[in-house]
PDB file of C-alpha atoms in Angstrom:
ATOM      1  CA  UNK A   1      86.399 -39.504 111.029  1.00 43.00           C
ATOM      2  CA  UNK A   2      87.263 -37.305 108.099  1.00 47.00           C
ATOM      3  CA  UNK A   3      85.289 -37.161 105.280  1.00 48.00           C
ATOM      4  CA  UNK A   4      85.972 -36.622 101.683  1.00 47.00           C
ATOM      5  CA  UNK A   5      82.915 -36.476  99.174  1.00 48.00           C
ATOM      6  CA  UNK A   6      81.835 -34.448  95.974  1.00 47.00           C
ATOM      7  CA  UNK A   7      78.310 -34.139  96.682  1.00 54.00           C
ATOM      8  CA  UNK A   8      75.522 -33.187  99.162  1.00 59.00           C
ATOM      9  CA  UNK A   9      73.022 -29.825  98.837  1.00 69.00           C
ATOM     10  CA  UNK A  10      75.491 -27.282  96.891  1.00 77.00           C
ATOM     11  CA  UNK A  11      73.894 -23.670  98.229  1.00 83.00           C
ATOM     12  CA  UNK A  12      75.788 -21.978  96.105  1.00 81.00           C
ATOM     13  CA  UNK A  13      74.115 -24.118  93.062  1.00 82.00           C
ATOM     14  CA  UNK A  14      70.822 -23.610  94.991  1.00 83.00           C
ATOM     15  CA  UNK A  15      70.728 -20.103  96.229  1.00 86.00           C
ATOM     16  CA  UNK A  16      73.014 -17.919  93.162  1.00 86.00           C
ATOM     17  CA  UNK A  17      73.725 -14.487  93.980  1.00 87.00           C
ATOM     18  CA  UNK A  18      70.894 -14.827  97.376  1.00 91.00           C
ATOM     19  CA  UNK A  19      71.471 -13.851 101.048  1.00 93.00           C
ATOM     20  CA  UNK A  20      70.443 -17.173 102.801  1.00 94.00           C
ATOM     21  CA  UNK A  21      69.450 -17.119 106.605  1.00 94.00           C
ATOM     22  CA  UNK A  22      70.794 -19.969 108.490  1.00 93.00           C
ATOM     23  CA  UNK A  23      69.215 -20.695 112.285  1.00 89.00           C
ATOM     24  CA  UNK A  24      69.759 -23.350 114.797  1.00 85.00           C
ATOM     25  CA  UNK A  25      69.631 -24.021 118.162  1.00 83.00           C
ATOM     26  CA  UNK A  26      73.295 -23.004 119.836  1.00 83.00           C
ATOM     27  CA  UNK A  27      75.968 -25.774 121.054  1.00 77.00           C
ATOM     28  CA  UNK A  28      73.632 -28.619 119.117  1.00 78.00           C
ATOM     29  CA  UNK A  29      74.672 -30.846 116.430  1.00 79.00           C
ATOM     30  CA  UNK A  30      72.611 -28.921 113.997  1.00 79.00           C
ATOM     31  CA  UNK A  31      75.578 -26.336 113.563  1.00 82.00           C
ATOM     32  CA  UNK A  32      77.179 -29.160 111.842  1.00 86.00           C
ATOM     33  CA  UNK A  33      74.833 -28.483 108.621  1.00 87.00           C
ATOM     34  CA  UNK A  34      76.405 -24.927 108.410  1.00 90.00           C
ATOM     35  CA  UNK A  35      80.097 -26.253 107.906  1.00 93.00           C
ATOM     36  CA  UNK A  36      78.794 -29.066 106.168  1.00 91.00           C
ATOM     37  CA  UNK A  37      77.724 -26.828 103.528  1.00 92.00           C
ATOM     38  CA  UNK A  38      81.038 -24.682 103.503  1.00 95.00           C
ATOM     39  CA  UNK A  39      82.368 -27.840 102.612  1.00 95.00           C
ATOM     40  CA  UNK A  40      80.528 -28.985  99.678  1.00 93.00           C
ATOM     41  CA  UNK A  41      81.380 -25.708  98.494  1.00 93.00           C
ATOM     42  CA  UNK A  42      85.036 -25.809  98.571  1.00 94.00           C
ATOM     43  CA  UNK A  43      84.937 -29.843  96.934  1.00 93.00           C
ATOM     44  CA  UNK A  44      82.375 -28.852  94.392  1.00 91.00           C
ATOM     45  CA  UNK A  45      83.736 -25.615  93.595  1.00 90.00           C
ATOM     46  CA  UNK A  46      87.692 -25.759  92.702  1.00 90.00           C
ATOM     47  CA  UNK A  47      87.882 -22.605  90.774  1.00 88.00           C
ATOM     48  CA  UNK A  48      85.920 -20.840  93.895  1.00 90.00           C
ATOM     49  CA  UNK A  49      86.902 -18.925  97.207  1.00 91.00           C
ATOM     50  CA  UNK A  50      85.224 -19.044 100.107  1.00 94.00           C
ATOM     51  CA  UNK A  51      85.024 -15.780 102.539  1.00 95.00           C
ATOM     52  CA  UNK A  52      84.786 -16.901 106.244  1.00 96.00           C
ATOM     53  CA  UNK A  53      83.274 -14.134 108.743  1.00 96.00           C
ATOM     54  CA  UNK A  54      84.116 -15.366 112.217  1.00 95.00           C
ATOM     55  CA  UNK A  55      82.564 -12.910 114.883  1.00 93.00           C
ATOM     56  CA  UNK A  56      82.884 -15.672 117.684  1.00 90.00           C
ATOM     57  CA  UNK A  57      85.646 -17.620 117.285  1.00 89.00           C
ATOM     58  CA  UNK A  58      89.147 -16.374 116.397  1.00 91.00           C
ATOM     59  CA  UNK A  59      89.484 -17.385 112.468  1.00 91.00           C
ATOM     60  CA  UNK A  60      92.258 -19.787 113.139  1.00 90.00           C
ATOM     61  CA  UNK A  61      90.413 -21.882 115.027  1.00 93.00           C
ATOM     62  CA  UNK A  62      87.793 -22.357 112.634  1.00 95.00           C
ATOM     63  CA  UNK A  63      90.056 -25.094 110.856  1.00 94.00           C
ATOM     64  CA  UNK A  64      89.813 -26.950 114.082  1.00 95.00           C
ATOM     65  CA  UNK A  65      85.670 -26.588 114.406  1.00 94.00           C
ATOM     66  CA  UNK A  66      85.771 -27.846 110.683  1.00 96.00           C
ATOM     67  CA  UNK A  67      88.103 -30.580 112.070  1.00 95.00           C
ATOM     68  CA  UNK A  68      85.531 -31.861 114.864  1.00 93.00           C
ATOM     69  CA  UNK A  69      82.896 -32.206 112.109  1.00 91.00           C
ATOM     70  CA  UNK A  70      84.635 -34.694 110.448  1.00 94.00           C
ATOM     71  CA  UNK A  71      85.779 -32.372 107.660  1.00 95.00           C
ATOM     72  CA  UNK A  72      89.574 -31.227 106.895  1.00 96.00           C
ATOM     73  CA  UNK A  73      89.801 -27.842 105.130  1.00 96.00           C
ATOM     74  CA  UNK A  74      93.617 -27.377 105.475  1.00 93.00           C
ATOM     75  CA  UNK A  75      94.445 -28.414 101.194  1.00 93.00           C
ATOM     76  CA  UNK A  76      91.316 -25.849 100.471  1.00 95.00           C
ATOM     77  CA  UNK A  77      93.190 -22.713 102.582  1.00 91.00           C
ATOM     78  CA  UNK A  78      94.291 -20.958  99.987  1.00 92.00           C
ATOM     79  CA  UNK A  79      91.164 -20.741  98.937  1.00 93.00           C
ATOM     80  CA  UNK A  80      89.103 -19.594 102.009  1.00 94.00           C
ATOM     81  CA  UNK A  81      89.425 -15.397 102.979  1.00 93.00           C
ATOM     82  CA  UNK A  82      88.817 -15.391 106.650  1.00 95.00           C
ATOM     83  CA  UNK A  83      87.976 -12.358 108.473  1.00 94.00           C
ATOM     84  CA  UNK A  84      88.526 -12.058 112.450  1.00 94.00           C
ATOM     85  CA  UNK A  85      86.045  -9.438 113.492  1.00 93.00           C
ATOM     86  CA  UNK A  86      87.558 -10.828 117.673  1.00 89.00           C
ATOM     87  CA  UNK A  87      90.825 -11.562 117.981  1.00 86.00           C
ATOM     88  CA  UNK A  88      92.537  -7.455 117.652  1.00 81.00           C
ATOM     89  CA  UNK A  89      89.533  -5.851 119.834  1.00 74.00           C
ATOM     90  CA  UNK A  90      90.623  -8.605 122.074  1.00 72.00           C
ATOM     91  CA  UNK A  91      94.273  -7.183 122.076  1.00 67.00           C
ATOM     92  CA  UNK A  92      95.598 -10.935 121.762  1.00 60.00           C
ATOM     93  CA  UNK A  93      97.104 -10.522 118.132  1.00 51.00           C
ATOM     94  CA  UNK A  94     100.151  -8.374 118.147  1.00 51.00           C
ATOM     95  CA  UNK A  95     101.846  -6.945 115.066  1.00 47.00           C
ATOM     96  CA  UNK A  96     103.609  -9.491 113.226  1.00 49.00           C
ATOM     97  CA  UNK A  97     101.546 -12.256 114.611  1.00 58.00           C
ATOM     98  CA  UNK A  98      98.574 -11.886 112.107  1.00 64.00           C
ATOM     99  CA  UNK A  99      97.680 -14.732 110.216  1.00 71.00           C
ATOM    100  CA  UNK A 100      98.481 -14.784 105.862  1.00 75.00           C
ATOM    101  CA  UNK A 101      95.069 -15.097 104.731  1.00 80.00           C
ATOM    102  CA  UNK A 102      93.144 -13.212 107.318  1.00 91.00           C
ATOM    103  CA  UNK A 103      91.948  -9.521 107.823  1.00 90.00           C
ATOM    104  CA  UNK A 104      91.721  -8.395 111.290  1.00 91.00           C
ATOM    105  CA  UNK A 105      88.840  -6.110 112.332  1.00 91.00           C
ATOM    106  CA  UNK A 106      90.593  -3.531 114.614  1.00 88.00           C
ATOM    107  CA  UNK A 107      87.476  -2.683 116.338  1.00 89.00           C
ATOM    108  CA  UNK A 108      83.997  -5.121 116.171  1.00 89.00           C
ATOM    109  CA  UNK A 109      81.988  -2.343 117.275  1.00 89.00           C
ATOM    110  CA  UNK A 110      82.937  -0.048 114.036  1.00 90.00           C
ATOM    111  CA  UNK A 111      80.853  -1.709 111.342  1.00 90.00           C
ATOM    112  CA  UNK A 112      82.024   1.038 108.628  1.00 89.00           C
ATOM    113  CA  UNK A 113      85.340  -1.055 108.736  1.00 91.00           C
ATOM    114  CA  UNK A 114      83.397  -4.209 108.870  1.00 91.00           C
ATOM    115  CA  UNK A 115      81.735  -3.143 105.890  1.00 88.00           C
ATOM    116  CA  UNK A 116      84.643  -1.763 103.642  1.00 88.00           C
ATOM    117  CA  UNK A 117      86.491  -5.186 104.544  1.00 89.00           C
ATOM    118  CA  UNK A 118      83.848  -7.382 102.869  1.00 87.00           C
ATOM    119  CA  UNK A 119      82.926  -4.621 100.321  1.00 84.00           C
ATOM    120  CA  UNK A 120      86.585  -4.952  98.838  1.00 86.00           C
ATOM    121  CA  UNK A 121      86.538  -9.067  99.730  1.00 89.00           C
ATOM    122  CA  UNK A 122      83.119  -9.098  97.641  1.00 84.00           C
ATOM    123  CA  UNK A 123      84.764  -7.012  94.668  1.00 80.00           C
ATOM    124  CA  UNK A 124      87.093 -10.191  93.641  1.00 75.00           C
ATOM    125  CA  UNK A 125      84.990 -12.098  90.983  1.00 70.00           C
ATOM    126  CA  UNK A 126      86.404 -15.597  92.492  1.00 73.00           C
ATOM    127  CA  UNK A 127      84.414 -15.480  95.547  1.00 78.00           C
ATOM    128  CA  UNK A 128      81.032 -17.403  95.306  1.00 90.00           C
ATOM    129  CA  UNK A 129      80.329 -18.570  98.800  1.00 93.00           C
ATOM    130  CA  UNK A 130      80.567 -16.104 102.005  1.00 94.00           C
ATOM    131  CA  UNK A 131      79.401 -17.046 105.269  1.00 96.00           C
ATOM    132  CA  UNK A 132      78.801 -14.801 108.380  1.00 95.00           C
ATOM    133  CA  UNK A 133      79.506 -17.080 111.908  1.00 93.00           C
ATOM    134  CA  UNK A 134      77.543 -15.426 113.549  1.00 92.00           C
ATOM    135  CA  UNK A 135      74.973 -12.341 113.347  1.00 94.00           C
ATOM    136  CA  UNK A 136      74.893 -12.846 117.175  1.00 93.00           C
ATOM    137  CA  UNK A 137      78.513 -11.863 117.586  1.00 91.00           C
ATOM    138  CA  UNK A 138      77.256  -8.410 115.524  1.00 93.00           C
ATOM    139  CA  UNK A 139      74.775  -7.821 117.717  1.00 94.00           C
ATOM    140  CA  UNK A 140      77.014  -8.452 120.848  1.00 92.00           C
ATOM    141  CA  UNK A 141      78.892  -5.588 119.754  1.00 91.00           C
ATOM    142  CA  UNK A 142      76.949  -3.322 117.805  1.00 92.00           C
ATOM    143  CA  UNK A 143      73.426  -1.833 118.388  1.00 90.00           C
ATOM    144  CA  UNK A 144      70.501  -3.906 116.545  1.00 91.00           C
ATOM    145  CA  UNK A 145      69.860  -1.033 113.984  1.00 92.00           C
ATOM    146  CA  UNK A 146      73.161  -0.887 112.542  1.00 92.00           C
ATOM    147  CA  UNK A 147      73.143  -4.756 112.218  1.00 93.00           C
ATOM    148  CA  UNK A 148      69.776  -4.419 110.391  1.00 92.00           C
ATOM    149  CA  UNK A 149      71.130  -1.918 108.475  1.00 91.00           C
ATOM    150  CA  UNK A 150      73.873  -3.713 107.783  1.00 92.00           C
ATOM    151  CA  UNK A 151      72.118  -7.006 106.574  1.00 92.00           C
ATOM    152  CA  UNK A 152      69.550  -5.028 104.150  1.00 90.00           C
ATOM    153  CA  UNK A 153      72.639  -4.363 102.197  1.00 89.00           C
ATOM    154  CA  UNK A 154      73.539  -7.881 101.755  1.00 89.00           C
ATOM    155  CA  UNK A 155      70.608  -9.069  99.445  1.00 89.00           C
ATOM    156  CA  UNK A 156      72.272  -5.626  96.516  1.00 88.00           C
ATOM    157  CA  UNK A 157      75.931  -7.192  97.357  1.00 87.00           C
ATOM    158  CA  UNK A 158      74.841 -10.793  96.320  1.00 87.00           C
ATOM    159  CA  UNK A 159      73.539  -9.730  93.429  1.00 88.00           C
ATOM    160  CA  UNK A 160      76.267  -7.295  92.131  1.00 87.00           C
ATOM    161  CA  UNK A 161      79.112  -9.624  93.316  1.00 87.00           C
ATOM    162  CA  UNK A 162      77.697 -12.829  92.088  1.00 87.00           C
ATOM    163  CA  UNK A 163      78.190 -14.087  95.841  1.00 90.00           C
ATOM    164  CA  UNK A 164      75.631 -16.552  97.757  1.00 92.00           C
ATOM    165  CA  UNK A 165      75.833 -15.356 101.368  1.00 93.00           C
ATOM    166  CA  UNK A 166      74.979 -17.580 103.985  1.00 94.00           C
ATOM    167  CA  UNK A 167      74.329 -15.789 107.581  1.00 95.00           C
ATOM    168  CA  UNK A 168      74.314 -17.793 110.691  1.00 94.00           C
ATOM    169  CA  UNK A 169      71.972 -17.279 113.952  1.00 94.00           C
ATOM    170  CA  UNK A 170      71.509 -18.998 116.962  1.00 91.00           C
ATOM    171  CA  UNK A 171      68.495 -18.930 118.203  1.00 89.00           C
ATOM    172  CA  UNK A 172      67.288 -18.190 121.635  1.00 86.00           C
ATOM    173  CA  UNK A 173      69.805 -15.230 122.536  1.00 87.00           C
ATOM    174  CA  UNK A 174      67.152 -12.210 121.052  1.00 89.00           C
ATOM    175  CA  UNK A 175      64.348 -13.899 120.839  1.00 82.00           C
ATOM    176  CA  UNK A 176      61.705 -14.535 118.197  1.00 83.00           C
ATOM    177  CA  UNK A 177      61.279 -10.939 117.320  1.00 86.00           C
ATOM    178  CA  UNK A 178      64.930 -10.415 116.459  1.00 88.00           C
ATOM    179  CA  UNK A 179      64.772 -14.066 114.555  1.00 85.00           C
ATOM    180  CA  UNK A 180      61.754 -12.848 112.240  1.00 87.00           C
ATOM    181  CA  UNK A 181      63.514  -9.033 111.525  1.00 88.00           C
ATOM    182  CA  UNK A 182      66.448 -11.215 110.262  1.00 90.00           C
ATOM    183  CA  UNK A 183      64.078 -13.270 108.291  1.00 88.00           C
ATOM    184  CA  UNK A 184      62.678 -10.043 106.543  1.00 89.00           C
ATOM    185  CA  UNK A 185      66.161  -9.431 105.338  1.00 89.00           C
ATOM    186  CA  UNK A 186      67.041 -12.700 103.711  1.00 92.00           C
ATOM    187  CA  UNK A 187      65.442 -14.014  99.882  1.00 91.00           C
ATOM    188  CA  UNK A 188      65.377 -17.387 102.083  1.00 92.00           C
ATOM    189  CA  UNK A 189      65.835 -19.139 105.586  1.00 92.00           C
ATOM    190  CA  UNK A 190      67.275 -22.379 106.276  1.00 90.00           C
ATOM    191  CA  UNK A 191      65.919 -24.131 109.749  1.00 86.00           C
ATOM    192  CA  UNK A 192      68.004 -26.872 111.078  1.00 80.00           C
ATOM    193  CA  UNK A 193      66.328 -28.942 113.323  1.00 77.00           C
ATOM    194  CA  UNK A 194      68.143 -32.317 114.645  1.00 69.00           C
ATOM    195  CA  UNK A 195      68.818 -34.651 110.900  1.00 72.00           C
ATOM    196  CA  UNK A 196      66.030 -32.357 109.255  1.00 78.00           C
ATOM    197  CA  UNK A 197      66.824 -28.611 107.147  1.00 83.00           C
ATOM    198  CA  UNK A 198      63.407 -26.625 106.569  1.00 88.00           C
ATOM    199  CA  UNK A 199      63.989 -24.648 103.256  1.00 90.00           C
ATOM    200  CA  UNK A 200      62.023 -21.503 103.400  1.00 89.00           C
ATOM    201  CA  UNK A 201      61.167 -19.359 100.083  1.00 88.00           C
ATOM    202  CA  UNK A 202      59.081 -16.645  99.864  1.00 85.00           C
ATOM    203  CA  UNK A 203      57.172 -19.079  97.251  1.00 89.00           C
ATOM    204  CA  UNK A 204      57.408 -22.079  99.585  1.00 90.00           C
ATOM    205  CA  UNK A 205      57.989 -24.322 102.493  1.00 92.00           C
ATOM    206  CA  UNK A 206      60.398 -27.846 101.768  1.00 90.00           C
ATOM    207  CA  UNK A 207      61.499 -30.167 104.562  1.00 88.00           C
ATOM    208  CA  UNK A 208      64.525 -32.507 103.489  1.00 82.00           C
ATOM    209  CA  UNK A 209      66.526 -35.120 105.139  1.00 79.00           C
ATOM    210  CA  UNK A 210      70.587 -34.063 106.009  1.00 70.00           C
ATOM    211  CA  UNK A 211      72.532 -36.068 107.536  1.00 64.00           C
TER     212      UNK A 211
END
């Protein structure tokens, strides 16, 4: 069932011009809070763009995940920037087959280009909301310094760009040390845990109902 509401935790209301760290347990209903979110965004925020890293998933089927969430993005697309970091390492996107709306990552392993792309996405003053889907599918690619590296920028671009960046890792693939560097590199960390978020600040700990 589709849904269509105007309210619901607004993260970019909650977490202006922050680096947010989202974690959850991979293939579990939980991930359902991350595009949840997106979507409050995008109903809440009509002047707004969303910019929509997709490091596992070829960006147009990310419509379609939306979709089996019960939420339909397709009258918000020309407001959503999506980035492919897969589909042209992958060789499946041919010239003249790209996608209006969507920046192709020649090669995911080259995070210079990763970074220009979202430096120059960043620069336009519409975008409040970007989120990353997945830091796994960075660290698939890329060695786990330039990743870090990579992330302890995002905390100056927030700030400069007026952008709320929300990160997404599934836990489990590099274990608890990798989970708590990423933590380090965040201003705060959102747990999802079955119906449950777990909202922490460096000033606090808060536990809320989401369903």
């Amino acid at each position: 069932m589709e849904r269509e509401e105007k309210k619901g935790l607004n993260i970019n209301s909650m977490f202006p011009k922050k680096t947010i760290l989202f974690s959850s347990p991979p293939l579990s209903n939980s991930q359902s809070i991350m595009y949840k979110l997106a979507y409050f965004y995008l109903t809440n925020s009509p002047e707004k763009k969303l910019i929509w890293v997709s490091t596992d998933q070829p960006a147009d089927k990310v419509p379609t995940l939306f979709k089996e969430f019960g939420y339909n993005i397709e009258k918000y697309k020309n407001r959503i920037l999506f980035v492919d970091v897969v589909t042209a390492g992958a060789g499946v996107k041919r010239l003249g087959e790209k996608i209006e709306g969507t920046h192709y990552i020649e090669s995911p392993n080259n995070m210079v280009e990763i970074t220009m792309t979202l430096a120059d996405l960043f620069d336009d003053k519409a975008d409040g909301l970007a989120v990353i889907d997945s830091i796994n599918g960075m660290l698939a690619f890329n060695g786990s310094g330039s990743v870090i590296k990579f992330l302890r920028f995002l905390p100056v671009i927030s700030v400069r760009t007026d952008t709320t960046i929300l990160v997404n890792y599934l836990q489990g693939q590099y274990g608890k040390e990798m989970e708590n560097t990423l933590q380090v590199t965040a201003d705060a960390s959102l747990i999802a845990e079955d119906d449950k978020l777990t909202i922490k600040t460096r000033t606090g700990i808060e536990t809320i109902p989401f369903k």
